[in-house]
mmCIF file of C-alpha atoms in Angstrom:
data_model
loop_
_atom_site.group_PDB
_atom_site.id
_atom_site.type_symbol
_atom_site.label_atom_id
_atom_site.label_comp_id
_atom_site.label_asym_id
_atom_site.label_seq_id
_atom_site.Cartn_x
_atom_site.Cartn_y
_atom_site.Cartn_z
ATOM 1 C CA MET A 8 8.188 5.555 -10.183
ATOM 2 C CA GLU A 9 5.696 2.769 -9.456
ATOM 3 C CA LYS A 10 2.303 3.266 -11.039
ATOM 4 C CA THR A 11 -0.573 3.740 -8.586
ATOM 5 C CA LYS A 12 -2.892 0.752 -8.457
ATOM 6 C CA ILE A 13 -6.455 1.369 -9.645
ATOM 7 C CA LEU A 14 -9.456 -0.200 -7.918
ATOM 8 C CA LYS A 15 -11.601 -1.757 -10.614
ATOM 9 C CA ASP A 16 -15.343 -0.988 -10.574
ATOM 10 C CA VAL A 17 -14.844 1.865 -8.084
ATOM 11 C CA SER A 18 -16.046 5.374 -8.938
ATOM 12 C CA PHE A 19 -15.411 8.480 -6.863
ATOM 13 C CA ILE A 20 -18.001 11.251 -7.062
ATOM 14 C CA THR A 21 -18.198 14.711 -5.528
ATOM 15 C CA THR A 22 -20.218 17.895 -5.815
ATOM 16 C CA VAL A 23 -18.740 21.371 -5.414
ATOM 17 C CA PHE A 24 -20.128 24.873 -5.064
ATOM 18 C CA ASN A 25 -18.004 27.989 -4.448
ATOM 19 C CA GLU A 26 -15.071 26.001 -3.019
ATOM 20 C CA GLU A 27 -12.198 27.956 -4.576
ATOM 21 C CA LYS A 28 -10.416 28.363 -1.214
ATOM 22 C CA SER A 29 -10.295 24.658 -0.403
ATOM 23 C CA VAL A 30 -10.856 22.654 -3.570
ATOM 24 C CA LEU A 31 -7.194 22.341 -4.605
ATOM 25 C CA LEU A 32 -6.197 20.822 -1.257
ATOM 26 C CA PHE A 33 -9.117 18.429 -1.626
ATOM 27 C CA LEU A 34 -8.057 17.401 -5.142
ATOM 28 C CA GLU A 35 -4.453 16.987 -4.025
ATOM 29 C CA SER A 36 -5.568 14.616 -1.265
ATOM 30 C CA LEU A 37 -7.662 12.712 -3.808
ATOM 31 C CA VAL A 38 -4.957 12.146 -6.419
ATOM 32 C CA SER A 39 -2.440 11.288 -3.665
ATOM 33 C CA GLN A 40 -4.356 8.192 -2.580
ATOM 34 C CA THR A 41 -2.414 4.956 -2.177
ATOM 35 C CA LEU A 42 -5.079 3.376 -4.401
ATOM 36 C CA MET A 43 -6.998 5.267 -7.070
ATOM 37 C CA PRO A 44 -10.585 4.833 -8.286
ATOM 38 C CA GLU A 45 -11.267 3.745 -11.835
ATOM 39 C CA GLU A 46 -12.975 7.080 -12.455
ATOM 40 C CA ILE A 47 -13.613 10.466 -10.850
ATOM 41 C CA VAL A 48 -16.839 12.369 -11.515
ATOM 42 C CA VAL A 49 -17.177 15.985 -10.365
ATOM 43 C CA VAL A 50 -20.377 18.038 -10.559
ATOM 44 C CA ASP A 51 -20.231 21.798 -10.072
ATOM 45 C CA GLY A 52 -23.600 23.112 -8.938
ATOM 46 C CA GLY A 53 -23.164 26.531 -10.523
ATOM 47 C CA SER A 54 -20.263 28.115 -8.643
ATOM 48 C CA SER A 55 -20.052 31.895 -8.963
ATOM 49 C CA ASP A 56 -16.370 31.945 -7.998
ATOM 50 C CA ASN A 57 -13.387 30.293 -9.703
ATOM 51 C CA THR A 58 -14.045 26.753 -8.438
ATOM 52 C CA LEU A 59 -14.836 25.147 -11.786
ATOM 53 C CA ASN A 60 -11.885 26.745 -13.548
ATOM 54 C CA LEU A 61 -9.505 25.633 -10.797
ATOM 55 C CA ILE A 62 -10.713 22.031 -11.020
ATOM 56 C CA ILE A 63 -10.402 21.920 -14.801
ATOM 57 C CA GLU A 64 -6.955 23.511 -14.732
ATOM 58 C CA TYR A 65 -5.828 21.084 -12.032
ATOM 59 C CA PHE A 66 -6.897 17.984 -13.933
ATOM 60 C CA SER A 67 -5.552 19.425 -17.190
ATOM 61 C CA LYS A 68 -2.102 19.574 -15.604
ATOM 62 C CA THR A 69 -2.300 16.133 -13.990
ATOM 63 C CA SER A 70 -3.730 14.406 -17.074
ATOM 64 C CA SER A 71 -1.845 12.993 -20.011
ATOM 65 C CA SER A 72 -2.039 15.533 -22.848
ATOM 66 C CA SER A 73 -2.927 12.779 -25.293
ATOM 67 C CA SER A 74 -5.895 11.738 -23.154
ATOM 68 C CA LEU A 75 -7.745 15.065 -23.214
ATOM 69 C CA LYS A 76 -10.962 14.552 -25.093
ATOM 70 C CA ASN A 77 -12.391 17.330 -27.228
ATOM 71 C CA LYS A 78 -15.500 18.325 -25.328
ATOM 72 C CA THR A 79 -17.431 21.521 -25.904
ATOM 73 C CA SER A 80 -17.386 23.869 -22.918
ATOM 74 C CA ILE A 81 -20.446 25.684 -21.665
ATOM 75 C CA ASN A 82 -20.199 28.669 -23.978
ATOM 76 C CA GLY A 83 -19.768 26.516 -27.071
ATOM 77 C CA GLU A 84 -15.982 26.812 -27.391
ATOM 78 C CA VAL A 85 -13.416 24.062 -26.974
ATOM 79 C CA TYR A 86 -10.768 24.788 -24.337
ATOM 80 C CA TYR A 87 -9.918 23.548 -20.859
ATOM 81 C CA GLY A 88 -7.904 26.270 -19.149
ATOM 82 C CA LYS A 89 -10.883 28.558 -18.691
ATOM 83 C CA VAL A 90 -14.659 28.122 -18.603
ATOM 84 C CA SER A 91 -17.143 30.848 -19.475
ATOM 85 C CA TYR A 92 -20.745 30.697 -18.364
ATOM 86 C CA ARG A 93 -23.935 31.065 -20.350
ATOM 87 C CA LYS A 94 -26.588 32.901 -18.367
ATOM 88 C CA ASP A 95 -29.639 32.548 -20.569
ATOM 89 C CA ASN A 96 -32.739 31.001 -19.008
ATOM 90 C CA SER A 97 -32.953 28.186 -21.538
ATOM 91 C CA PHE A 98 -29.646 26.810 -20.300
ATOM 92 C CA HIS A 99 -30.220 27.236 -16.597
ATOM 93 C CA GLY A 100 -33.674 25.727 -16.739
ATOM 94 C CA VAL A 101 -36.638 26.443 -14.505
ATOM 95 C CA TYR A 102 -37.304 24.726 -11.196
ATOM 96 C CA ASN A 103 -40.774 23.242 -11.150
ATOM 97 C CA PRO A 104 -41.306 21.225 -7.934
ATOM 98 C CA ASP A 105 -43.904 18.492 -7.968
ATOM 99 C CA LYS A 106 -45.204 15.826 -5.615
ATOM 100 C CA SER A 107 -43.121 13.086 -7.204
ATOM 101 C CA HIS A 108 -39.927 14.746 -5.935
ATOM 102 C CA ALA A 109 -38.312 13.965 -9.280
ATOM 103 C CA ALA A 110 -35.403 16.032 -10.559
ATOM 104 C CA SER A 111 -36.627 19.300 -12.034
ATOM 105 C CA TYR A 112 -33.393 20.714 -13.411
ATOM 106 C CA VAL A 113 -32.107 19.713 -16.820
ATOM 107 C CA SER A 114 -28.910 21.701 -17.122
ATOM 108 C CA GLU A 115 -26.021 19.250 -16.642
ATOM 109 C CA LYS A 116 -23.284 19.571 -19.227
ATOM 110 C CA LEU A 117 -20.018 17.684 -19.590
ATOM 111 C CA VAL A 118 -17.273 20.312 -19.760
ATOM 112 C CA PHE A 119 -14.113 18.236 -19.319
ATOM 113 C CA GLU A 120 -13.058 14.621 -19.809
ATOM 114 C CA ALA A 121 -9.601 13.088 -19.583
ATOM 115 C CA PHE A 122 -7.468 10.338 -18.080
ATOM 116 C CA LEU A 123 -4.935 10.921 -15.329
ATOM 117 C CA ALA A 124 -1.418 9.609 -15.791
ATOM 118 C CA CYS A 125 -2.269 6.647 -13.539
ATOM 119 C CA GLY A 126 -5.172 5.688 -15.811
ATOM 120 C CA THR A 127 -8.077 7.048 -13.763
ATOM 121 C CA GLY A 128 -10.791 8.621 -15.898
ATOM 122 C CA VAL A 129 -12.050 12.108 -15.027
ATOM 123 C CA LYS A 130 -15.380 13.702 -15.945
ATOM 124 C CA ILE A 131 -16.430 17.193 -14.887
ATOM 125 C CA PHE A 132 -20.018 18.386 -15.226
ATOM 126 C CA TYR A 133 -21.461 21.863 -14.901
ATOM 127 C CA ALA A 134 -25.013 21.777 -13.503
ATOM 128 C CA PRO A 135 -26.194 25.206 -12.346
ATOM 129 C CA CYS A 136 -29.218 25.647 -10.093
ATOM 130 C CA THR A 137 -28.950 22.102 -8.745
ATOM 131 C CA LYS A 138 -29.225 21.062 -5.119
ATOM 132 C CA ILE A 139 -26.512 18.920 -3.535
ATOM 133 C CA SER A 140 -28.758 15.863 -3.761
ATOM 134 C CA GLN A 141 -29.389 16.451 -7.461
ATOM 135 C CA GLY A 142 -25.694 16.987 -8.102
ATOM 136 C CA ARG A 143 -24.812 13.697 -6.441
ATOM 137 C CA ASN A 144 -27.442 11.853 -8.443
ATOM 138 C CA ILE A 145 -26.099 13.415 -11.640
ATOM 139 C CA ALA A 146 -22.609 12.243 -10.687
ATOM 140 C CA VAL A 147 -23.701 8.683 -9.890
ATOM 141 C CA LYS A 148 -25.806 8.506 -13.049
ATOM 142 C CA ASN A 149 -22.776 9.499 -15.137
ATOM 143 C CA SER A 150 -20.424 7.068 -13.408
ATOM 144 C CA SER A 151 -19.937 3.422 -14.301
ATOM 145 C CA GLY A 152 -18.531 1.795 -11.166
ATOM 146 C CA LYS A 153 -20.226 -0.932 -9.194
ATOM 147 C CA PHE A 154 -19.052 0.770 -6.009
ATOM 148 C CA ILE A 155 -19.505 4.518 -5.441
ATOM 149 C CA CYS A 156 -17.301 6.548 -3.086
ATOM 150 C CA VAL A 157 -18.379 10.027 -1.995
ATOM 151 C CA SER A 158 -16.763 12.998 -0.291
ATOM 152 C CA ASP A 159 -17.138 16.784 -0.376
ATOM 153 C CA GLY A 160 -14.996 19.530 -1.852
ATOM 154 C CA GLY A 161 -14.164 21.153 1.484
ATOM 155 C CA CYS A 162 -12.542 17.985 2.853
ATOM 156 C CA ARG A 163 -9.088 16.409 2.867
ATOM 157 C CA LEU A 164 -8.786 12.664 2.522
ATOM 158 C CA LYS A 165 -6.272 10.579 4.414
ATOM 159 C CA PRO A 166 -3.840 8.930 1.916
ATOM 160 C CA ASN A 167 -5.340 5.472 2.508
ATOM 161 C CA TRP A 168 -8.963 6.653 2.588
ATOM 162 C CA LEU A 169 -10.068 5.054 -0.690
ATOM 163 C CA TYR A 170 -8.607 1.722 0.378
ATOM 164 C CA GLU A 171 -10.294 1.874 3.783
ATOM 165 C CA ILE A 172 -13.698 3.048 2.532
ATOM 166 C CA THR A 173 -13.842 0.175 0.011
ATOM 167 C CA LYS A 174 -11.916 -2.683 1.634
ATOM 168 C CA TYR A 175 -14.967 -4.350 3.206
ATOM 169 C CA TYR A 176 -16.491 -4.904 -0.228
ATOM 170 C CA PHE A 177 -13.507 -6.922 -1.379
ATOM 171 C CA SER A 178 -12.788 -8.732 1.895
ATOM 172 C CA LYS A 179 -16.297 -10.020 2.626
ATOM 173 C CA PHE A 180 -17.090 -11.940 -0.531
ATOM 174 C CA ILE A 181 -19.746 -14.671 -0.504
ATOM 175 C CA LYS A 182 -18.770 -17.429 -2.929
ATOM 176 C CA LYS A 183 -22.241 -18.993 -3.107
ATOM 177 C CA THR A 184 -23.949 -15.852 -4.382
ATOM 178 C CA GLY A 185 -20.996 -14.185 -6.061
ATOM 179 C CA GLU A 186 -21.823 -10.979 -4.176
ATOM 180 C CA TYR A 187 -20.129 -8.906 -1.500
ATOM 181 C CA ASP A 188 -21.613 -9.034 2.002
ATOM 182 C CA VAL A 189 -21.306 -5.268 2.596
ATOM 183 C CA ASP A 190 -23.703 -2.745 1.094
ATOM 184 C CA VAL A 191 -22.626 0.606 2.559
ATOM 185 C CA THR A 192 -19.512 1.799 4.391
ATOM 186 C CA GLY A 193 -19.042 5.019 6.318
ATOM 187 C CA GLY A 194 -15.860 6.435 7.783
ATOM 188 C CA TYR A 195 -14.763 8.691 10.624
ATOM 189 C CA ASN A 196 -14.697 12.472 10.263
ATOM 190 C CA LEU A 197 -12.099 14.605 11.990
ATOM 191 C CA PRO A 198 -12.108 18.393 12.260
ATOM 192 C CA TYR A 199 -9.405 20.482 10.657
ATOM 193 C CA ILE A 200 -8.901 23.104 13.364
ATOM 194 C CA LYS A 201 -7.331 26.472 12.630
ATOM 195 C CA LYS A 202 -8.670 28.544 15.531
ATOM 196 C CA PHE A 203 -10.394 28.377 18.906
ATOM 197 C CA LEU A 204 -13.925 28.433 17.463
ATOM 198 C CA HIS A 205 -13.136 25.269 15.502
ATOM 199 C CA ALA A 206 -11.776 23.564 18.625
ATOM 200 C CA VAL A 207 -14.837 24.234 20.785
ATOM 201 C CA LEU A 208 -17.209 23.419 17.939
ATOM 202 C CA SER A 209 -15.556 20.046 17.375
ATOM 203 C CA MET A 210 -15.807 19.279 21.104
ATOM 204 C CA CYS A 211 -19.535 20.001 20.968
ATOM 205 C CA ILE A 212 -20.560 18.147 17.810
ATOM 206 C CA LEU A 213 -17.995 15.502 16.839
ATOM 207 C CA PRO A 214 -18.003 12.207 18.763
ATOM 208 C CA LYS A 215 -14.857 10.271 19.540
ATOM 209 C CA LYS A 216 -14.479 6.919 17.820
ATOM 210 C CA SER A 217 -15.247 5.157 21.097
ATOM 211 C CA GLU A 218 -18.590 6.992 21.333
ATOM 212 C CA ILE A 219 -19.904 5.712 18.014
ATOM 213 C CA ASP A 220 -22.409 2.859 18.185
ATOM 214 C CA LYS A 221 -21.881 0.809 15.026
ATOM 215 C CA ARG A 222 -25.480 -0.422 15.127
ATOM 216 C CA LYS A 223 -26.855 3.133 14.952
ATOM 217 C CA PHE A 224 -24.101 4.672 12.844
ATOM 218 C CA MET A 225 -25.256 7.020 10.075
ATOM 219 C CA PRO A 226 -22.460 8.207 7.748
ATOM 220 C CA SER A 227 -22.104 11.690 6.348
ATOM 221 C CA SER A 228 -21.856 12.341 2.630
ATOM 222 C CA ARG A 229 -18.325 13.592 3.175
ATOM 223 C CA ASN A 230 -17.218 10.045 3.995
ATOM 224 C CA ILE A 231 -19.291 7.213 2.529
ATOM 225 C CA SER A 232 -19.285 4.481 -0.104
ATOM 226 C CA PHE A 233 -22.084 2.252 -1.333
ATOM 227 C CA LYS A 234 -23.008 -0.266 -3.998
ATOM 228 C CA ARG A 235 -24.655 1.182 -7.078
ATOM 229 C CA GLN A 236 -27.453 -1.327 -6.503
ATOM 230 C CA VAL A 237 -28.213 0.334 -3.153
ATOM 231 C CA TRP A 238 -28.448 3.774 -4.752
ATOM 232 C CA GLU A 239 -30.781 2.420 -7.431
ATOM 233 C CA THR A 240 -33.005 0.581 -4.954
ATOM 234 C CA VAL A 241 -33.608 3.592 -2.682
ATOM 235 C CA GLY A 242 -34.090 5.963 -5.615
ATOM 236 C CA GLY A 243 -30.871 7.899 -5.156
ATOM 237 C CA PHE A 244 -30.442 10.914 -2.913
ATOM 238 C CA PRO A 245 -33.826 12.555 -2.134
ATOM 239 C CA GLU A 246 -33.950 15.524 -4.489
ATOM 240 C CA TYR A 247 -36.774 17.328 -2.711
ATOM 241 C CA MET A 248 -34.364 18.060 0.160
ATOM 242 C CA ASP A 249 -31.744 20.789 0.024
ATOM 243 C CA TYR A 250 -30.193 19.959 3.424
ATOM 244 C CA GLY A 251 -30.028 16.727 5.405
ATOM 245 C CA GLU A 252 -30.382 14.714 2.211
ATOM 246 C CA ASP A 253 -27.514 12.420 3.179
ATOM 247 C CA MET A 254 -29.200 11.443 6.455
ATOM 248 C CA LYS A 255 -32.484 10.788 4.644
ATOM 249 C CA PHE A 256 -30.504 8.677 2.169
ATOM 250 C CA ASN A 257 -29.215 6.666 5.148
ATOM 251 C CA PHE A 258 -32.717 6.196 6.555
ATOM 252 C CA ASN A 259 -33.935 4.994 3.166
ATOM 253 C CA ILE A 260 -31.008 2.570 2.996
ATOM 254 C CA LYS A 261 -31.859 1.009 6.351
ATOM 255 C CA LYS A 262 -35.567 0.990 5.551
ATOM 256 C CA SER A 263 -34.756 -1.049 2.429
ATOM 257 C CA GLY A 264 -32.993 -3.677 4.535
ATOM 258 C CA TYR A 265 -29.384 -2.790 3.749
ATOM 259 C CA LYS A 266 -26.667 -2.664 6.403
ATOM 260 C CA ILE A 267 -24.299 0.227 7.013
ATOM 261 C CA GLU A 268 -20.774 -0.666 8.132
ATOM 262 C CA PHE A 269 -18.555 1.709 10.114
ATOM 263 C CA ASN A 270 -14.831 1.730 9.367
ATOM 264 C CA PRO A 271 -13.050 4.051 11.837
ATOM 265 C CA ASP A 272 -9.863 3.878 9.766
ATOM 266 C CA ALA A 273 -11.471 5.597 6.759
ATOM 267 C CA GLU A 274 -10.650 9.115 7.922
ATOM 268 C CA VAL A 275 -11.543 12.455 6.388
ATOM 269 C CA TYR A 276 -10.635 15.909 7.656
ATOM 270 C CA TRP A 277 -13.193 18.623 7.023
ATOM 271 C CA ASN A 278 -13.285 22.381 7.495
ATOM 272 C CA LEU A 279 -15.590 23.726 10.189
ATOM 273 C CA ARG A 280 -17.476 27.014 9.913
ATOM 274 C CA ASP A 281 -15.387 30.135 10.507
ATOM 275 C CA ASN A 282 -17.852 32.343 12.420
ATOM 276 C CA LEU A 283 -20.868 32.095 14.706
ATOM 277 C CA GLN A 284 -23.306 33.261 12.049
ATOM 278 C CA ALA A 285 -22.211 30.452 9.724
ATOM 279 C CA VAL A 286 -22.470 27.933 12.585
ATOM 280 C CA PHE A 287 -26.043 29.022 13.333
ATOM 281 C CA LYS A 288 -27.002 28.801 9.670
ATOM 282 C CA GLN A 289 -25.457 25.327 9.364
ATOM 283 C CA PHE A 290 -27.411 23.788 12.251
ATOM 284 C CA PHE A 291 -30.567 25.689 11.360
ATOM 285 C CA ARG A 292 -30.432 24.055 7.934
ATOM 286 C CA TYR A 293 -29.641 20.605 9.329
ATOM 287 C CA ALA A 294 -32.663 20.785 11.654
ATOM 288 C CA LYS A 295 -34.851 22.105 8.855
ATOM 289 C CA GLY A 296 -33.811 19.044 6.846
ATOM 290 C CA ASP A 297 -34.727 16.788 9.773
ATOM 291 C CA ALA A 298 -38.235 18.263 9.825
ATOM 292 C CA VAL A 299 -38.737 18.117 6.062
ATOM 293 C CA GLY A 300 -37.347 14.577 5.901
ATOM 294 C CA ARG A 301 -39.275 13.423 8.988
ATOM 295 C CA MET A 302 -36.124 12.355 10.798
ATOM 296 C CA TYR A 303 -35.016 12.256 14.455
ATOM 297 C CA LEU A 304 -38.458 13.172 15.822
ATOM 298 C CA TYR A 305 -37.799 11.967 19.395
ATOM 299 C CA ARG A 306 -34.434 13.699 19.499
ATOM 300 C CA HIS A 307 -36.073 17.015 18.665
ATOM 301 C CA ILE A 308 -38.930 16.437 21.141
ATOM 302 C CA ILE A 309 -36.347 15.925 23.898
ATOM 303 C CA ARG A 310 -34.605 19.126 22.824
ATOM 304 C CA PHE A 311 -37.859 21.101 22.995
ATOM 305 C CA LEU A 312 -38.731 19.667 26.423
ATOM 306 C CA SER A 313 -35.238 20.362 27.777
ATOM 307 C CA PHE A 314 -35.370 23.948 26.597
ATOM 308 C CA PHE A 315 -38.833 24.320 28.166
ATOM 309 C CA VAL A 316 -37.541 23.018 31.536
ATOM 310 C CA PHE A 317 -34.580 25.395 31.316
ATOM 311 C CA LEU A 318 -36.901 28.379 30.790
ATOM 312 C CA ILE A 319 -39.141 27.322 33.700
ATOM 313 C CA ILE A 320 -36.188 27.091 36.105
ATOM 314 C CA VAL A 321 -34.882 30.498 35.022
ATOM 315 C CA ALA A 322 -38.353 32.031 35.388
ATOM 316 C CA VAL A 323 -38.917 30.506 38.848
ATOM 317 C CA SER A 324 -35.509 31.695 40.054
ATOM 318 C CA ALA A 325 -36.277 35.209 38.838
ATOM 319 C CA VAL A 326 -39.644 35.307 40.635
ATOM 320 C CA LEU A 327 -38.998 33.331 43.832
ATOM 321 C CA SER A 328 -35.307 32.948 44.587
ATOM 322 C CA PRO A 329 -32.006 32.793 42.645
ATOM 323 C CA TRP A 330 -31.179 29.641 44.604
ATOM 324 C CA TYR A 331 -33.421 27.744 42.204
ATOM 325 C CA LEU A 332 -30.682 28.235 39.609
ATOM 326 C CA LEU A 333 -28.775 25.497 41.435
ATOM 327 C CA LEU A 334 -31.206 23.080 39.821
ATOM 328 C CA LEU A 335 -29.441 23.842 36.565
ATOM 329 C CA VAL A 336 -26.102 22.479 37.826
ATOM 330 C CA PRO A 337 -26.871 18.743 37.403
ATOM 331 C CA LEU A 338 -28.622 19.522 34.126
ATOM 332 C CA LEU A 339 -25.587 21.417 32.823
ATOM 333 C CA ILE A 340 -23.264 18.585 33.878
ATOM 334 C CA PHE A 341 -25.394 16.073 31.999
ATOM 335 C CA TYR A 342 -25.712 18.494 29.079
ATOM 336 C CA SER A 343 -21.969 19.136 28.781
ATOM 337 C CA TYR A 344 -20.465 15.838 29.909
ATOM 338 C CA ARG A 345 -19.584 14.417 26.505
ATOM 339 C CA PRO A 346 -18.132 17.653 25.059
ATOM 340 C CA TYR A 347 -15.999 17.998 28.202
ATOM 341 C CA SER A 348 -14.756 14.430 27.764
ATOM 342 C CA ARG A 349 -13.565 15.330 24.253
ATOM 343 C CA ILE A 350 -11.345 18.261 25.249
ATOM 344 C CA ASN A 351 -8.196 16.186 25.607
ATOM 345 C CA SER A 352 -8.717 14.165 22.423
ATOM 346 C CA VAL A 353 -9.327 17.323 20.383
ATOM 347 C CA LEU A 354 -6.331 19.255 21.692
ATOM 348 C CA SER A 355 -3.918 16.302 21.759
ATOM 349 C CA ASN A 356 -4.137 15.736 18.003
ATOM 350 C CA SER A 357 -1.115 17.375 16.359
ATOM 351 C CA LYS A 358 -3.159 18.599 13.380
ATOM 352 C CA ASN A 359 -5.847 19.937 15.702
ATOM 353 C CA THR A 360 -3.416 21.978 17.768
ATOM 354 C CA GLU A 361 -1.787 23.851 14.898
ATOM 355 C CA PHE A 362 -3.452 27.049 16.071
ATOM 356 C CA ILE A 363 -1.805 26.647 19.508
ATOM 357 C CA LYS A 364 1.666 25.948 18.052
ATOM 358 C CA ASP A 365 3.390 25.027 21.340
ATOM 359 C CA SER A 366 1.547 22.437 23.415
ATOM 360 C CA LYS A 367 3.786 23.152 26.418
ATOM 361 C CA SER A 368 2.931 26.836 26.567
ATOM 362 C CA LEU A 369 0.328 28.463 28.783
ATOM 363 C CA LYS A 370 -1.877 28.891 25.730
ATOM 364 C CA ILE A 371 -3.053 25.278 25.790
ATOM 365 C CA PHE A 372 -4.060 25.575 29.451
ATOM 366 C CA LYS A 373 -5.812 28.836 28.669
ATOM 367 C CA THR A 374 -7.593 27.103 25.795
ATOM 368 C CA ILE A 375 -8.767 24.286 28.072
ATOM 369 C CA PHE A 376 -10.044 26.746 30.686
ATOM 370 C CA ILE A 377 -11.933 28.861 28.143
ATOM 371 C CA SER A 378 -13.303 25.696 26.525
ATOM 372 C CA ILE A 379 -14.786 24.580 29.850
ATOM 373 C CA LEU A 380 -16.553 27.927 30.191
ATOM 374 C CA SER A 381 -17.598 28.124 26.543
ATOM 375 C CA ILE A 382 -18.960 24.638 25.885
ATOM 376 C CA PRO A 383 -22.362 25.087 27.641
ATOM 377 C CA LEU A 384 -22.896 28.382 25.809
ATOM 378 C CA PHE A 385 -21.973 26.832 22.463
ATOM 379 C CA LEU A 386 -24.327 23.902 23.066
ATOM 380 C CA LEU A 387 -27.161 26.298 23.903
ATOM 381 C CA TYR A 388 -26.395 28.379 20.814
ATOM 382 C CA ILE A 389 -26.435 25.293 18.571
ATOM 383 C CA ASP A 390 -29.654 24.007 20.143
ATOM 384 C CA ILE A 391 -31.388 27.351 19.585
ATOM 385 C CA ALA A 392 -30.367 27.096 15.920
ATOM 386 C CA LYS A 393 -31.756 23.553 15.763
ATOM 387 C CA LEU A 394 -35.013 24.508 17.486
ATOM 388 C CA SER A 395 -35.514 27.402 15.081
ATOM 389 C CA GLY A 396 -34.634 25.310 12.040
ATOM 390 C CA TYR A 397 -36.931 22.457 13.032
ATOM 391 C CA ILE A 398 -39.891 24.798 13.542
ATOM 392 C CA TYR A 399 -39.206 26.362 10.155
ATOM 393 C CA GLY A 400 -38.932 22.914 8.573
ATOM 394 C CA LEU A 401 -42.275 21.876 10.047
ATOM 395 C CA ALA A 402 -43.867 24.889 8.374
ATOM 396 C CA LEU A 403 -42.374 23.842 5.035
ATOM 397 C CA ARG A 404 -43.084 20.135 5.343
ATOM 398 C CA LYS A 405 -46.617 20.259 3.978
ATOM 399 C CA LYS A 406 -45.122 21.117 0.579
ATOM 400 C CA TYR A 407 -43.460 17.710 0.457
#
């Protein structure tokens, strides 16, 4: 069997937290890459489920037995098949926020280190009580690569993802300076759809490739790579933020004069939320992060004004005449146009239509019909979550 080629100076980092249901599929997609990174660094943010044990067991099985390094686990014993947790306050540390926004947790601990059969190094850290931003900074700090690739534990990487997310660095080399002409690369995220809620949600929030403006593109942390120099210049991921930290990281990158490239062929599938409560919480937190990070101000102003106009029309129709509701028709068309245009692309993807099974059955037509009716309601639901989250974030912002 031919040995997998390793990309020199490339590190892959990820943070996980309570991902026991999806982390093994994620790891399988990582180690099945056509090209492998020189090292993998995983930071567990204090999972209360079996996530950390599953990761350690997985890499123990895929690593050469002679490469396992004797590292002390969290409870002071040396073994890799199981990890026990210390719960004393001195280990977990105390969060003490300050105006400098510097990291306040000091609890990272290396619990596993080995080499995979292909030669890729693996390091796993346990860092309880850390935010996602802090976990990513811990991972980058403990990596050695010149180029950093990032994804999240609930994702699945396309087999050629690592090649695609890094290829611009190696193809755009400037001989005069000895540097690469690309600073940051982001890829395209696809939904992994298992039920109707996922389908409608993806229509509402995920743009088609043709919709993405490369000049304004802002990558997600589930699908990004960057030079270590960029991370150092912008001060890493903003640790005062618990949500939306990846977008703030992007804003800081652009503010520092770096360019972000979009590679539509660097594809990652990710799991959408499974219920309406989780969807509301997700977008509430995103909008809260926008407020705390002072991002997308005009976008949120437009949302507030649109919601205000909607309420006025409904109120006028209730007092004067229901015919005034017709004014909502052009607004709803404008509001729902893009999600409607995505219906075919979402349902035509073979992976996306697994929950339908037979694309020739009446179920797909039923799904399209219900999607048309549901999309405006879903958009309104998401916008209410964003409005609420942004207001809450504004109340918190004075702390930062």
